[in-house]
């Protein structure tokens, strides 16, 4: 730094000090909202950022704070990807065609709880839950119906599935084969992030170690056979929804990501063979600038760790690509129309943070699955943002803002501090086994509830600005009770029509392979092709792997 | 007065336990004895636990849409065992008309998103006092 520059900084320090004295003396509002509970400064200046800001790289350059594409959104807009699924495969197939005809550009499958847990629709544990929270998919036959008339080489499909992810993925690959599509053309994502299931979302099947083995099996198989497929979507979304702060979401999710990389390396894979297919998924909460900073920090941390710690050389290994969804937990059942506004702000934060794809929640989701009208408003919210606001015209338009840069730095530092704490408790896997990570999230969730009840955190329409009427003024979707009946009938038909001797031999082969170190993906795919059901495949491996038991506490 | 015993339970396959845990902690902080079942419980597991633990109240948290199947089954199992003195209450993502139907079927009050925990505490206290004064 030259003498002139140092004098300039001294002058700025003096100016800020005088300003601060005037600020402290002035009358101010008491209520100050900061999502993660931290106090933010009333103004930010050059004093709050590292260096003089000229070190800030351009978009598309390492460490990608400003985005992964040099063209920002001028090359390609984000993918508008609404998560959808309910009832039976034919009903959801119709919803997908509706969404595609209204300008949606990618599909995202919501499965029902039995499917998420690896139960068939006709399993006793599925009773009452079939098709309720998503679509029921119990075999290749259902997957074929789900994508009937939708060429799988022409759409990209995201599937939110974790515990039995490899099985549903095998159904999808087999469905593509049946359509005559070259599977090398398949584009999309399976969530497949089991660590955050133990941490937050809780749709698990197997114990941690065999579950991680299946994930790495899939990394290795997919690199060879479906090179464009994202093998995992390392998800902060559910961690945040369960109560984590922005910094915890950032740190716990990235720590999960590093754990997957470590497991891939331990298998003997080259980091550059699988890291380019790792993708992420973030929750976009209410604190506008904090969320933007979180996304910027996430890209920077990932790039630095992949390069410096894991020795990645391929630039595609260093860039963090991610999906975002507006925060379901911020929606209110009270005055549900207000949710449209919350979602619009959150969507804008996601785009200012440089998301690759986005789901905007529907206003009615605290009451039921969304209606078609509510989903349309949510999709239109993205289209207004994309085509009317001008926001996508400039890459990282907030880059260089003292506040946003300072917040980005701060979140990065907080995440690094949390990485150290996780290392001290023995890493992510051990932190899950002891419940340390789950407790951290539960503590944050309890604190937020307390803040709301103490009116320290304002939720419009819930603890302030309450109206007596207007509890329920919007129409709700009813999932037909017939879905379960129809699905059971379809399964009975399918079981009768398939070659049951082939089913048995494929399941036996999978069970035997599970006892060895061999890659299980080809065996699971063979089961899928023979119309083995989800639960049959799950159970074959469970005989060898056992089931996960959660540490129960509150 | 002895402490009120509450079983907080998660029936069905949904993994959303944020609400259940917040409620369990709030009831404990209000002086109740709280047992939490953990996730993925069947109605049979819940009814058995409620009877074995001799609770006054069962609080069911359900966000999967399966409430019309799972909540009546817990009620029926408790009744079959002659334990209709146990209050079955709860909450989650349950549309108003379903809440009305379930309350008509014999549950206590059901609560939706945004309910302050103090409201649950007051409700359970009031119910318990009313029951004790009847049996006294």
XYZ file of C-alpha atoms in Angstrom:
690
model
C 0.000 0.000 0.000
C 1.346 3.421 -0.902
C 1.523 6.253 1.574
C -1.260 8.049 -0.279
C -3.514 5.010 0.016
C -2.773 4.691 3.717
C -3.639 8.327 4.270
C -6.866 7.809 2.338
C -7.787 4.868 4.603
C -7.024 6.926 7.709
C -9.271 9.670 6.402
C -12.065 7.113 5.801
C -11.630 5.676 9.301
C -11.970 9.143 10.776
C -15.065 9.852 8.675
C -16.724 6.568 9.669
C -15.964 7.212 13.338
C -17.670 10.611 13.160
C -20.619 9.103 11.293
C -20.856 6.354 13.901
C -20.983 8.929 16.730
C -23.872 10.709 14.998
C -25.599 7.364 14.404
C -25.235 6.264 18.022
C -26.698 9.566 19.208
C -29.707 9.394 16.862
C -33.097 7.969 17.753
C -33.610 4.526 16.195
C -36.149 1.749 15.887
C -35.715 -1.091 18.337
C -36.681 -3.912 16.052
C -33.752 -5.096 14.011
C -34.093 -8.235 12.001
C -31.101 -10.424 11.415
C -31.961 -13.933 10.418
C -29.114 -15.784 12.026
C -29.244 -13.676 15.141
C -26.114 -11.690 14.379
C -26.098 -7.973 14.616
C -25.187 -6.296 11.374
C -23.523 -2.916 11.191
C -25.680 0.038 10.180
C -23.464 0.809 7.214
C -20.545 -0.835 5.408
C -17.554 0.871 3.838
C -14.244 0.024 2.235
C -12.952 -0.606 5.755
C -15.091 -3.736 6.009
C -13.712 -5.619 3.050
C -10.423 -7.362 2.501
C -7.968 -5.162 0.586
C -9.445 -2.414 -1.564
C -11.829 -4.625 -3.548
C -9.701 -4.594 -6.677
C -8.710 -8.219 -5.956
C -12.258 -9.316 -6.721
C -12.119 -11.748 -9.610
C -14.423 -11.575 -12.624
C -17.400 -13.919 -13.031
C -16.364 -17.360 -14.247
C -12.927 -17.079 -12.656
C -11.497 -18.939 -9.684
C -12.625 -19.059 -6.886
C -15.981 -18.285 -8.543
C -17.382 -16.001 -5.854
C -19.025 -14.047 -8.660
C -20.493 -17.031 -10.450
C -19.442 -20.032 -12.469
C -20.172 -18.588 -15.910
C -18.323 -15.657 -17.426
C -21.569 -14.852 -19.215
C -23.700 -14.761 -16.063
C -27.293 -15.359 -17.163
C -26.693 -13.897 -20.624
C -25.533 -17.253 -21.916
C -28.369 -19.205 -20.360
C -31.072 -18.346 -17.850
C -31.490 -20.544 -14.807
C -33.642 -23.639 -15.241
C -37.148 -23.115 -13.905
C -37.717 -26.405 -12.196
C -40.878 -26.880 -10.145
C -40.850 -29.882 -7.816
C -44.044 -31.808 -8.461
C -45.676 -35.140 -7.875
C -48.819 -36.537 -6.308
C -51.134 -39.493 -6.558
C -50.365 -42.036 -9.220
C -47.924 -41.986 -12.113
C -50.629 -41.144 -14.704
C -51.812 -38.101 -12.666
C -48.279 -36.793 -12.226
C -47.474 -37.440 -15.885
C -50.365 -35.108 -16.737
C -49.040 -32.422 -14.327
C -45.584 -32.637 -15.967
C -47.039 -32.160 -19.402
C -48.993 -29.161 -18.078
C -45.833 -27.610 -16.590
C -43.778 -28.219 -19.746
C -46.495 -26.657 -21.881
C -46.409 -23.546 -19.628
C -42.734 -22.916 -20.178
C -41.121 -24.895 -17.392
C -37.722 -26.045 -18.570
C -36.879 -29.031 -16.376
C -38.717 -31.670 -14.385
C -38.403 -32.423 -10.714
C -39.996 -35.516 -9.224
C -41.555 -35.464 -5.767
C -42.048 -39.011 -4.516
C -44.510 -40.072 -1.846
C -43.261 -41.134 1.567
C -43.451 -44.888 0.940
C -41.240 -44.445 -2.134
C -38.853 -42.170 -0.229
C -38.486 -44.872 2.424
C -38.215 -47.755 -0.046
C -41.661 -49.297 0.523
C -43.938 -50.507 -2.274
C -47.429 -49.029 -2.519
C -48.886 -52.368 -1.416
C -46.621 -52.748 1.634
C -48.498 -52.555 4.980
C -46.385 -49.583 6.129
C -47.577 -47.595 3.129
C -51.218 -47.588 4.101
C -52.710 -44.100 4.068
C -49.569 -42.539 2.584
C -49.661 -43.639 -1.056
C -49.529 -40.668 -3.399
C -50.149 -38.203 -0.552
C -46.945 -36.181 -0.587
C -45.682 -37.067 -3.997
C -46.027 -39.688 -6.659
C -45.921 -43.409 -5.862
C -43.269 -45.275 -7.876
C -42.786 -48.914 -6.945
C -41.205 -50.407 -10.057
C -39.972 -49.764 -13.584
C -43.597 -50.037 -14.730
C -44.567 -46.923 -12.728
C -41.489 -45.048 -13.958
C -42.392 -45.842 -17.575
C -45.873 -44.418 -16.998
C -44.514 -41.328 -15.239
C -42.544 -40.315 -18.342
C -44.878 -41.591 -21.011
C -44.755 -39.189 -23.958
C -41.835 -37.246 -22.438
C -38.609 -38.193 -24.291
C -35.928 -38.655 -21.653
C -33.131 -37.446 -23.928
C -34.938 -34.114 -24.324
C -35.668 -33.124 -20.698
C -33.487 -32.865 -17.637
C -35.008 -34.535 -14.624
C -34.259 -34.053 -10.983
C -35.350 -36.727 -8.528
C -35.578 -36.056 -4.830
C -34.716 -39.484 -3.525
C -32.073 -40.499 -1.030
C -32.250 -43.712 1.038
C -33.253 -45.832 -1.988
C -31.824 -43.362 -4.556
C -29.831 -45.897 -6.543
C -32.960 -48.044 -6.983
C -35.128 -45.218 -8.357
C -32.221 -44.127 -10.531
C -32.033 -47.675 -11.921
C -35.776 -47.484 -12.714
C -35.142 -44.218 -14.577
C -32.210 -45.602 -16.571
C -34.239 -48.718 -17.419
C -37.206 -46.542 -18.468
C -34.893 -44.597 -20.795
C -33.645 -47.852 -22.285
C -37.255 -48.898 -22.908
C -37.846 -45.564 -24.693
C -34.876 -46.391 -26.909
C -32.855 -43.455 -25.605
C -29.045 -43.635 -25.453
C -28.436 -43.413 -21.696
C -25.285 -41.381 -22.319
C -27.691 -38.552 -23.231
C -29.515 -38.590 -19.897
C -29.351 -35.296 -18.046
C -30.570 -34.651 -14.556
C -29.874 -35.205 -10.918
C -30.648 -37.628 -8.142
C -30.465 -36.075 -4.714
C -28.747 -39.183 -3.272
C -27.364 -37.190 -0.311
C -27.695 -39.597 2.575
C -25.646 -37.647 5.101
C -28.198 -34.853 5.286
C -30.922 -37.494 5.696
C -29.379 -38.622 8.968
C -28.872 -34.965 9.835
C -32.222 -33.460 8.917
C -34.641 -34.970 6.429
C -34.748 -38.522 7.831
C -35.678 -40.612 4.772
C -33.000 -43.224 5.387
C -32.867 -46.960 4.801
C -29.445 -48.449 5.548
C -26.820 -47.684 8.194
C -24.305 -44.976 7.333
C -21.406 -47.056 5.996
C -23.299 -49.248 3.491
C -25.290 -46.182 2.438
C -22.058 -44.342 1.633
C -20.809 -47.387 -0.260
C -23.887 -47.280 -2.524
C -23.267 -43.607 -3.223
C -19.674 -44.183 -4.227
C -20.756 -47.208 -6.339
C -23.044 -44.843 -8.177
C -20.301 -42.196 -8.630
C -18.095 -44.813 -10.276
C -20.799 -46.390 -12.439
C -22.256 -43.087 -13.593
C -18.904 -41.570 -14.575
C -18.657 -44.344 -17.151
C -22.262 -44.841 -18.285
C -24.217 -41.595 -17.750
C -21.514 -38.931 -17.918
C -23.936 -35.972 -17.986
C -25.891 -37.098 -14.927
C -25.432 -35.340 -11.588
C -24.841 -38.225 -9.214
C -25.658 -36.286 -6.080
C -27.221 -33.037 -4.991
C -25.526 -32.204 -1.740
C -28.297 -30.475 0.080
C -28.415 -27.702 2.595
C -32.120 -27.270 1.998
C -33.365 -29.771 4.555
C -30.709 -28.838 7.090
C -31.934 -25.250 6.970
C -35.590 -26.248 6.993
C -34.919 -28.340 10.101
C -33.736 -25.187 11.863
C -30.090 -24.518 11.009
C -28.798 -20.972 10.590
C -27.362 -19.806 7.257
C -23.810 -20.425 8.479
C -24.715 -23.906 9.737
C -26.464 -24.748 6.475
C -23.375 -23.626 4.591
C -20.873 -25.455 6.784
C -22.737 -28.712 7.390
C -23.586 -29.086 3.705
C -20.063 -28.397 2.518
C -18.719 -30.759 5.188
C -21.039 -33.437 3.751
C -19.640 -32.637 0.309
C -16.045 -33.001 1.500
C -16.980 -36.330 3.109
C -18.277 -37.662 -0.226
C -15.085 -36.519 -1.930
C -12.993 -38.265 0.726
C -14.994 -41.479 0.244
C -14.556 -41.325 -3.512
C -10.804 -40.845 -3.111
C -10.644 -43.694 -0.593
C -12.238 -45.939 -3.236
C -9.352 -45.063 -5.529
C -11.330 -42.792 -7.853
C -9.601 -39.761 -9.367
C -11.181 -36.606 -7.955
C -11.537 -35.159 -11.453
C -13.475 -38.237 -12.576
C -16.376 -37.680 -10.180
C -16.166 -34.159 -8.690
C -17.513 -32.462 -11.868
C -20.826 -34.335 -11.384
C -21.349 -33.278 -7.782
C -24.026 -30.610 -7.478
C -25.567 -28.708 -4.582
C -28.972 -27.577 -3.366
C -29.594 -24.533 -1.167
C -32.510 -23.190 0.815
C -33.273 -19.530 0.158
C -34.558 -17.974 3.352
C -35.816 -14.509 4.233
C -32.703 -12.497 5.060
C -32.114 -11.210 1.533
C -28.458 -10.186 1.605
C -27.373 -13.008 3.880
C -28.752 -15.535 1.393
C -26.945 -13.935 -1.537
C -23.715 -13.868 0.456
C -24.211 -17.505 1.450
C -24.342 -18.589 -2.194
C -21.280 -16.543 -3.082
C -19.355 -17.921 -0.094
C -20.405 -21.483 -0.929
C -18.878 -21.317 -4.406
C -15.656 -19.825 -3.084
C -15.211 -22.352 -0.265
C -15.910 -25.337 -2.527
C -13.445 -24.159 -5.173
C -10.705 -23.491 -2.633
C -11.069 -26.803 -0.828
C -11.310 -28.864 -4.015
C -8.197 -27.243 -5.408
C -6.050 -26.839 -2.343
C -7.135 -29.773 -0.189
C -8.185 -32.430 -2.694
C -5.863 -31.509 -5.565
C -8.530 -31.225 -8.260
C -7.128 -29.959 -11.565
C -10.127 -30.006 -13.897
C -11.838 -26.594 -13.643
C -15.186 -28.401 -13.732
C -14.298 -30.051 -10.417
C -13.888 -26.645 -8.814
C -17.139 -25.014 -9.821
C -20.135 -25.452 -7.589
C -23.320 -25.793 -9.601
C -26.497 -25.639 -7.583
C -30.247 -25.719 -7.469
C -32.154 -23.445 -5.111
C -35.581 -23.558 -3.598
C -37.350 -20.850 -1.694
C -37.724 -21.710 1.993
C -40.845 -23.725 2.736
C -40.380 -23.076 6.423
C -40.907 -19.324 5.929
C -44.375 -19.789 4.476
C -47.310 -19.173 6.764
C -50.700 -20.819 7.010
C -52.043 -17.460 8.156
C -52.844 -15.031 5.318
C -51.422 -17.446 2.730
C -51.490 -14.910 -0.127
C -48.589 -13.143 1.608
C -46.464 -16.159 0.714
C -46.405 -15.036 -2.917
C -44.427 -11.984 -1.822
C -42.035 -13.939 0.382
C -41.343 -16.341 -2.465
C -40.680 -13.497 -4.912
C -38.036 -11.897 -2.667
C -36.405 -15.258 -1.999
C -36.377 -16.077 -5.704
C -34.642 -12.785 -6.415
C -32.002 -13.568 -3.787
C -31.394 -16.965 -5.424
C -30.869 -15.326 -8.807
C -28.665 -12.553 -7.431
C -26.657 -15.381 -5.838
C -26.229 -17.040 -9.229
C -28.344 -20.183 -9.007
C -28.378 -22.653 -11.923
C -31.951 -23.755 -11.304
C -34.806 -22.685 -9.099
C -38.003 -23.943 -7.546
C -40.382 -21.313 -6.258
C -42.807 -22.528 -3.594
C -46.533 -22.167 -3.962
C -48.563 -20.023 -1.591
C -50.648 -22.932 -0.284
C -47.901 -25.344 0.738
C -48.331 -24.955 4.486
C -51.867 -26.261 4.010
C -51.629 -28.999 1.403
C -49.869 -29.940 -1.824
C -50.205 -27.035 -4.246
C -53.063 -26.545 -6.659
C -52.366 -25.976 -10.338
C -53.272 -22.276 -9.974
C -50.879 -21.809 -7.059
C -48.080 -23.561 -8.948
C -48.733 -21.324 -11.927
C -48.303 -18.171 -9.831
C -45.054 -19.608 -8.476
C -43.755 -20.338 -11.967
C -44.888 -16.916 -13.219
C -42.941 -15.358 -10.339
C -39.763 -16.748 -11.907
C -40.790 -15.643 -15.376
C -41.431 -12.061 -14.205
C -38.033 -12.094 -12.539
C -36.364 -13.468 -15.665
C -38.063 -11.356 -18.312
C -39.352 -8.151 -16.695
C -37.044 -7.030 -13.891
C -33.724 -6.820 -15.712
C -32.051 -8.614 -12.802
C -30.420 -11.286 -15.020
C -28.789 -8.759 -17.333
C -25.617 -8.315 -15.302
C -23.471 -11.012 -13.734
C -23.174 -10.775 -9.934
C -24.626 -7.249 -9.815
C -23.952 -6.993 -6.073
C -20.268 -7.871 -6.411
C -18.238 -5.078 -4.857
C -21.008 -3.997 -2.530
C -19.249 -3.411 0.780
C -22.051 -5.098 2.669
C -22.387 -8.151 0.431
C -18.625 -8.656 0.207
C -18.237 -8.315 3.981
C -21.098 -10.765 4.582
C -19.595 -13.206 2.081
C -16.256 -13.058 3.904
C -17.956 -13.432 7.277
C -19.973 -16.485 6.244
C -16.852 -18.062 4.809
C -15.044 -17.514 8.129
C -17.963 -18.901 10.111
C -18.085 -21.977 7.908
C -14.348 -22.554 8.335
C -14.778 -22.300 12.117
C -17.597 -24.859 11.973
C -15.441 -27.188 9.842
C -12.927 -27.133 12.702
C -15.630 -27.968 15.235
C -16.838 -30.857 13.076
C -13.265 -32.148 12.843
C -13.002 -31.929 16.641
C -16.075 -34.154 17.096
C -14.544 -36.715 14.746
C -15.939 -35.689 11.365
C -19.422 -35.762 9.862
C -20.074 -39.510 10.235
C -19.095 -39.545 13.892
C -20.944 -36.290 14.484
C -24.087 -37.968 13.177
C -23.638 -41.137 15.194
C -23.330 -39.146 18.405
C -26.145 -36.754 17.420
C -23.854 -33.699 17.700
C -24.910 -32.310 14.331
C -28.609 -33.035 14.921
C -28.433 -31.281 18.300
C -26.831 -28.179 16.809
C -29.724 -27.923 14.364
C -32.359 -28.547 17.049
C -30.828 -25.847 19.256
C -31.056 -23.303 16.454
C -34.636 -24.321 15.731
C -35.652 -23.915 19.376
C -34.012 -20.506 19.532
C -35.921 -19.335 16.442
C -39.232 -20.530 17.909
C -38.457 -18.687 21.132
C -37.617 -15.497 19.209
C -40.934 -15.675 17.366
C -42.917 -16.264 20.536
C -41.054 -13.417 22.274
C -41.789 -11.126 19.285
C -38.079 -10.699 18.708
C -38.591 -12.009 15.201
C -41.543 -10.699 13.244
C -43.569 -13.032 11.065
C -46.127 -10.933 9.255
C -49.617 -12.283 9.788
C -48.484 -14.712 12.501
C -47.137 -12.742 15.444
C -47.677 -9.224 14.075
C -50.225 -7.717 11.710
C -52.634 -10.486 12.591
C -56.136 -10.421 11.172
C -58.957 -12.373 12.731
C -60.565 -13.535 9.513
C -58.680 -14.922 6.555
C -57.410 -18.144 8.043
C -58.247 -20.054 4.928
C -59.186 -18.142 1.851
C -57.604 -20.154 -0.934
C -58.658 -23.422 -2.572
C -56.695 -26.548 -1.647
C -55.700 -29.638 -3.591
C -57.281 -32.894 -2.450
C -55.282 -35.992 -3.341
C -57.835 -38.590 -4.254
C -58.196 -41.521 -1.870
C -58.550 -43.629 -5.012
C -54.818 -43.249 -5.724
C -53.871 -45.893 -3.171
C -56.469 -48.336 -4.453
C -55.483 -47.800 -8.080
C -51.817 -48.134 -7.289
C -52.379 -51.432 -5.453
C -54.328 -52.758 -8.432
C -51.566 -51.707 -10.829
C -48.993 -53.465 -8.673
C -50.993 -56.680 -8.537
C -51.231 -56.613 -12.322
C -47.531 -55.979 -12.714
C -46.583 -58.765 -10.277
C -48.766 -61.207 -12.206
C -47.401 -60.209 -15.610
C -43.666 -60.309 -14.896
C -41.308 -63.292 -15.035
C -41.147 -64.195 -11.353
C -38.344 -66.727 -11.753
C -36.207 -63.999 -13.322
C -37.146 -61.647 -10.467
C -35.937 -64.211 -7.917
C -32.661 -64.888 -9.684
C -31.878 -61.167 -10.102
C -32.612 -60.512 -6.416
C -30.426 -63.427 -5.378
C -27.585 -62.116 -7.526
C -27.920 -58.676 -5.895
C -28.006 -60.165 -2.387
C -24.856 -62.174 -3.042
C -23.060 -59.209 -4.615
C -23.929 -57.112 -1.546
C -21.720 -59.410 0.528
C -18.701 -58.529 -1.639
C -16.997 -55.258 -2.563
C -18.215 -55.319 -6.145
C -20.036 -52.305 -7.584
C -23.761 -52.927 -7.010
C -25.150 -50.611 -9.698
C -25.193 -53.230 -12.513
C -26.980 -55.693 -10.214
C -29.590 -53.135 -9.166
C -30.137 -52.148 -12.789
C -30.646 -55.797 -13.734
C -33.268 -56.073 -10.967
C -35.013 -52.951 -12.277
C -35.094 -54.301 -15.844
C -36.745 -57.502 -14.562
C -39.479 -55.473 -12.799
C -38.302 -56.302 -9.303
C -40.095 -53.850 -7.038
C -38.588 -51.080 -4.955
C -39.149 -52.943 -1.703
C -37.857 -56.247 -3.066
C -34.598 -54.575 -4.092
C -34.410 -52.643 -0.819
C -34.990 -55.826 1.197
C -32.394 -57.859 -0.731
C -29.679 -55.417 0.324
C -31.152 -54.889 3.784
C -30.644 -58.574 4.561
C -26.936 -57.909 4.251
C -26.667 -54.268 5.343
C -29.267 -54.037 8.127
C -31.362 -50.939 8.848
C -30.479 -47.533 10.310
C -31.479 -46.701 13.888
C -31.701 -43.027 14.780
C -30.407 -41.556 18.031
C -33.671 -40.318 19.604
C -33.554 -37.078 21.594
C -35.254 -33.715 21.822
C -50.669 -31.896 41.413
C -48.544 -34.615 39.751
C -46.819 -33.757 36.492
C -48.756 -34.415 33.281
C -47.242 -37.260 31.253
C -47.121 -36.741 27.491
C -46.056 -39.019 24.644
C -44.974 -37.008 21.593
C -45.136 -39.314 18.605
C -44.396 -39.273 14.871
C -46.736 -41.705 13.121
C -46.122 -42.814 9.569
C -43.199 -42.351 7.242
C -42.636 -38.594 7.184
C -39.354 -37.364 8.579
C -40.297 -33.839 9.605
C -39.464 -33.773 13.303
C -38.679 -30.087 13.776
C -42.163 -29.371 15.096
C -42.333 -32.498 17.258
C -39.012 -31.681 18.889
C -39.881 -28.030 19.488
C -43.208 -29.040 21.038
C -41.625 -31.799 23.152
C -39.056 -29.350 24.513
C -41.720 -26.694 25.189
C -43.944 -29.134 27.103
C -40.951 -30.318 29.129
C -40.027 -26.710 29.895
C -43.617 -26.214 31.074
C -43.089 -28.943 33.681
C -44.601 -31.941 31.915
C -42.955 -35.364 31.722
C -42.354 -35.888 28.021
C -41.410 -39.031 26.121
C -40.561 -38.713 22.431
C -40.929 -41.819 20.240
C -38.589 -40.888 17.414
C -39.581 -41.161 13.767
C -41.476 -43.638 11.599
C -43.798 -45.156 14.217
C -46.828 -47.304 13.435
C -50.126 -46.602 15.253
C -49.589 -49.913 17.068
C -46.170 -48.838 18.340
C -47.609 -45.521 19.522
C -50.623 -47.016 21.307
C -48.437 -49.631 23.003
C -45.974 -46.998 24.170
C -48.792 -44.759 25.439
C -50.261 -47.581 27.546
C -46.938 -48.919 28.804
C -45.744 -45.444 29.753
C -49.129 -44.671 31.314
C -49.347 -41.227 29.722
C -52.182 -38.731 30.036
C -51.727 -37.244 26.596
C -50.590 -38.447 23.175
C -49.413 -35.668 20.864
C -49.217 -36.756 17.229
C -47.180 -34.776 14.719
C -47.936 -35.559 11.112
C -46.987 -33.657 7.965
C -47.350 -36.343 5.318
C -51.043 -36.087 4.506
C -51.740 -39.535 5.995
C -53.548 -38.072 9.021
C -57.003 -39.404 8.058
C -55.638 -42.965 8.186
C -53.147 -42.850 11.026
C -54.817 -40.632 13.642
C -58.133 -42.566 13.806
C -56.148 -45.793 14.107
C -54.320 -44.535 17.203
C -57.685 -43.503 18.676
C -59.217 -46.905 17.934
C -56.306 -48.841 19.399
C -56.455 -46.856 22.647
C -60.218 -47.295 22.856
C -59.922 -51.024 22.196
C -57.688 -51.140 25.238
C -60.200 -49.183 27.293
C -57.957 -46.111 27.391
C -60.262 -43.438 26.039
C -59.239 -41.349 29.054
C -56.023 -40.524 27.182
C -56.173 -37.257 25.243
C -55.111 -37.647 21.625
C -54.110 -34.262 20.274
C -51.570 -33.128 17.700
C -50.836 -31.072 14.670
C -49.041 -30.653 11.381
C -50.078 -29.940 7.821
C -53.747 -30.803 8.201
C -56.440 -28.902 6.295
C -59.172 -27.332 8.465
C -61.943 -29.620 7.239
C -59.858 -32.702 8.062
C -59.179 -31.287 11.528
C -62.921 -30.868 12.028
C -63.568 -34.437 10.908
C -60.888 -35.823 13.219
C -62.099 -33.783 16.194
C -65.612 -35.089 15.530
C -64.113 -38.580 15.537
C -62.810 -38.071 19.069
C -59.440 -36.363 19.031
C -58.771 -33.333 21.123
C -57.829 -30.092 19.414
C -55.462 -30.243 16.453
C -53.088 -27.390 15.722
C -51.675 -25.955 12.506
C -48.469 -24.129 11.565
C -47.731 -20.906 13.407
C -49.340 -21.975 16.684
C -47.428 -20.573 19.676
C -46.237 -23.380 21.968
C -47.830 -21.526 24.914
C -51.222 -22.287 23.350
C -50.517 -26.024 23.425
C -49.287 -25.850 27.006
C -52.426 -23.995 28.114
C -54.684 -26.373 26.229
C -53.148 -29.478 27.825
C -53.151 -27.917 31.288
C -56.841 -26.958 30.977
C -57.793 -30.383 29.664
C -55.906 -32.107 32.473
C -57.463 -29.973 35.202
C -60.932 -30.622 33.781
C -60.300 -34.367 33.695
C -58.886 -34.465 37.212
C -61.790 -32.476 38.639
C -64.239 -34.905 37.001
C -62.559 -37.988 38.419
C -61.927 -36.416 41.856
